[in-house]
Every structure is written in C-alpha cells, then in structure tokens.
Coordinates of C-alpha atoms in Angstrom, one line a residue:
M15 CA -120.6 -87.6 91.6
S16 CA -117.5 -87.4 93.7
G17 CA -119.3 -86.4 96.9
R18 CA -116.5 -84.1 98.1
G19 CA -118.8 -81.2 99.0
K20 CA -118.9 -77.7 97.8
G21 CA -115.2 -77.1 98.4
G22 CA -113.4 -74.3 100.2
K23 CA -111.6 -74.0 103.5
T24 CA -114.4 -73.2 105.9
G25 CA -113.5 -72.5 109.5
V26 CA -109.8 -73.0 109.1
K27 CA -107.8 -70.5 111.1
S28 CA -104.9 -68.9 109.3
K29 CA -101.4 -69.5 110.8
T30 CA -98.9 -66.6 110.9
R31 CA -95.4 -67.1 109.5
S32 CA -94.0 -66.7 113.0
T33 CA -96.0 -69.7 114.4
R34 CA -95.2 -71.8 111.3
A35 CA -91.5 -71.1 111.9
G36 CA -91.8 -71.5 115.6
L37 CA -90.5 -68.0 116.4
Q38 CA -91.4 -65.4 118.8
F39 CA -90.7 -62.2 116.8
P40 CA -93.1 -61.1 114.1
V41 CA -91.8 -62.4 110.7
G42 CA -94.3 -60.3 108.7
R43 CA -93.3 -57.0 110.3
V44 CA -89.6 -57.7 110.0
H45 CA -90.1 -58.6 106.3
R46 CA -92.0 -55.4 105.7
L47 CA -89.4 -53.3 107.4
L48 CA -86.6 -54.9 105.4
R49 CA -88.4 -54.2 102.2
K50 CA -89.2 -50.6 103.2
G51 CA -85.7 -49.8 104.6
N52 CA -82.8 -48.6 102.5
Y53 CA -80.0 -50.9 103.5
A54 CA -78.0 -51.0 100.3
E55 CA -75.6 -48.3 101.4
R56 CA -75.1 -49.9 104.8
V57 CA -74.4 -53.4 103.4
G58 CA -72.1 -51.9 100.8
Y59 CA -70.1 -50.1 103.4
L60 CA -69.7 -53.3 105.5
A61 CA -68.7 -55.3 102.4
A62 CA -66.1 -52.6 101.5
E63 CA -64.7 -52.6 105.0
V64 CA -64.4 -56.4 105.2
L65 CA -62.9 -56.7 101.8
E66 CA -60.3 -54.0 102.5
L67 CA -59.2 -55.7 105.7
A68 CA -59.2 -59.1 103.9
G69 CA -57.1 -57.7 101.1
N70 CA -54.6 -56.4 103.6
A71 CA -54.5 -59.8 105.2
A72 CA -53.9 -61.4 101.8
R73 CA -51.1 -59.0 101.1
D74 CA -49.5 -59.7 104.5
N75 CA -49.5 -63.4 103.5
K76 CA -47.9 -62.6 100.1
K77 CA -51.0 -63.7 98.2
T78 CA -52.9 -62.1 95.4
H79 CA -56.3 -63.7 95.9
V80 CA -58.5 -63.3 98.9
I81 CA -59.5 -66.6 100.3
P82 CA -62.0 -67.4 103.2
R83 CA -59.0 -67.6 105.7
H84 CA -58.2 -64.0 104.9
L85 CA -61.8 -62.9 105.5
Q86 CA -61.8 -64.8 108.8
L87 CA -58.5 -63.2 109.9
A88 CA -59.7 -59.7 108.9
I89 CA -63.0 -60.1 110.9
R90 CA -61.4 -61.6 114.0
N91 CA -58.6 -59.1 114.2
D92 CA -61.0 -56.1 114.0
E93 CA -62.7 -55.3 117.3
E94 CA -65.9 -53.9 115.9
L95 CA -66.4 -56.5 113.1
N96 CA -65.6 -59.3 115.5
K97 CA -68.4 -58.0 117.8
L98 CA -70.8 -57.6 114.9
L99 CA -70.1 -61.0 113.4
A100 CA -69.6 -63.0 116.6
Q101 CA -69.9 -66.8 116.8
G102 CA -68.8 -67.2 113.2
G103 CA -66.0 -69.8 113.6
V104 CA -62.6 -69.9 115.1
L105 CA -59.5 -67.9 114.4
P106 CA -57.3 -69.9 112.1
N107 CA -54.1 -70.9 113.8
I108 CA -51.7 -73.8 113.3
Q109 CA -49.6 -75.0 116.2
A110 CA -45.9 -74.9 115.6
V111 CA -45.6 -78.6 116.6
L112 CA -47.9 -79.6 113.7
L113 CA -45.9 -77.8 111.0
P114 CA -43.4 -79.8 108.9
K115 CA -39.9 -79.9 110.2
K116 CA -37.3 -78.1 108.2
T117 CA -34.4 -80.4 107.4
D118 CA -30.9 -79.3 106.2
K119 CA -30.0 -80.7 102.8
V120 CA -26.5 -82.2 102.9
K121 CA -24.4 -81.9 99.7
A122 CA -22.6 -85.1 98.8

C-alpha cells in the first residue's frame, strides 16, 4: 500500500484570482462583465478611427502601407486618442542634426 491517505484537499482554503495575481480589483467580476457586455461595436469604432487617422498619416508621408510609426503619429496627434491611449511610447521625431547631410554632386 502506498500510505497516502484517502486523498482529496481537505481544509484547503480557495484563493481568488485577484489574490493570486496580487491585485486589488475583483478579477472575477471584471471578467464576468466583459463577457456579458457588448463591446464589439465600441472596439470596432475605435479601430476604424485609429486606422483612418493612420491612413491619413501614411498618405501624408507618401506611403501606401500603414506602419507602426503611422499609428503612433495618428494617436499622438489626436487629442482624445492620446488621452485614451496615454503612456504608450514617444512621438517619433528625428533631430535635424542626425539626418544625413545633402551634398551637391559636381559634374566633371
């Protein structure tokens, strides 16, 4: 015989997902509300808004593809999106000193 006993977790207190994650807000309640809520339309609207502004930024830079830089420019230049998606990086900017110097080509 193995001598392990009759098995089962007797007397073990269950831990909530909030305590396991070390958080103060109720993870279970937020998860339930996210499942119950209808957020597809809201997320779709935000995605359309961001992509429209990013497409405009790409067109301003004479590009046909939207790259992450265009997304960042679009979000940072829009006041409401910048407030909604705060602390998401820095505004891409290259100092004029760091750009390559333009040299005149001399014909011989």
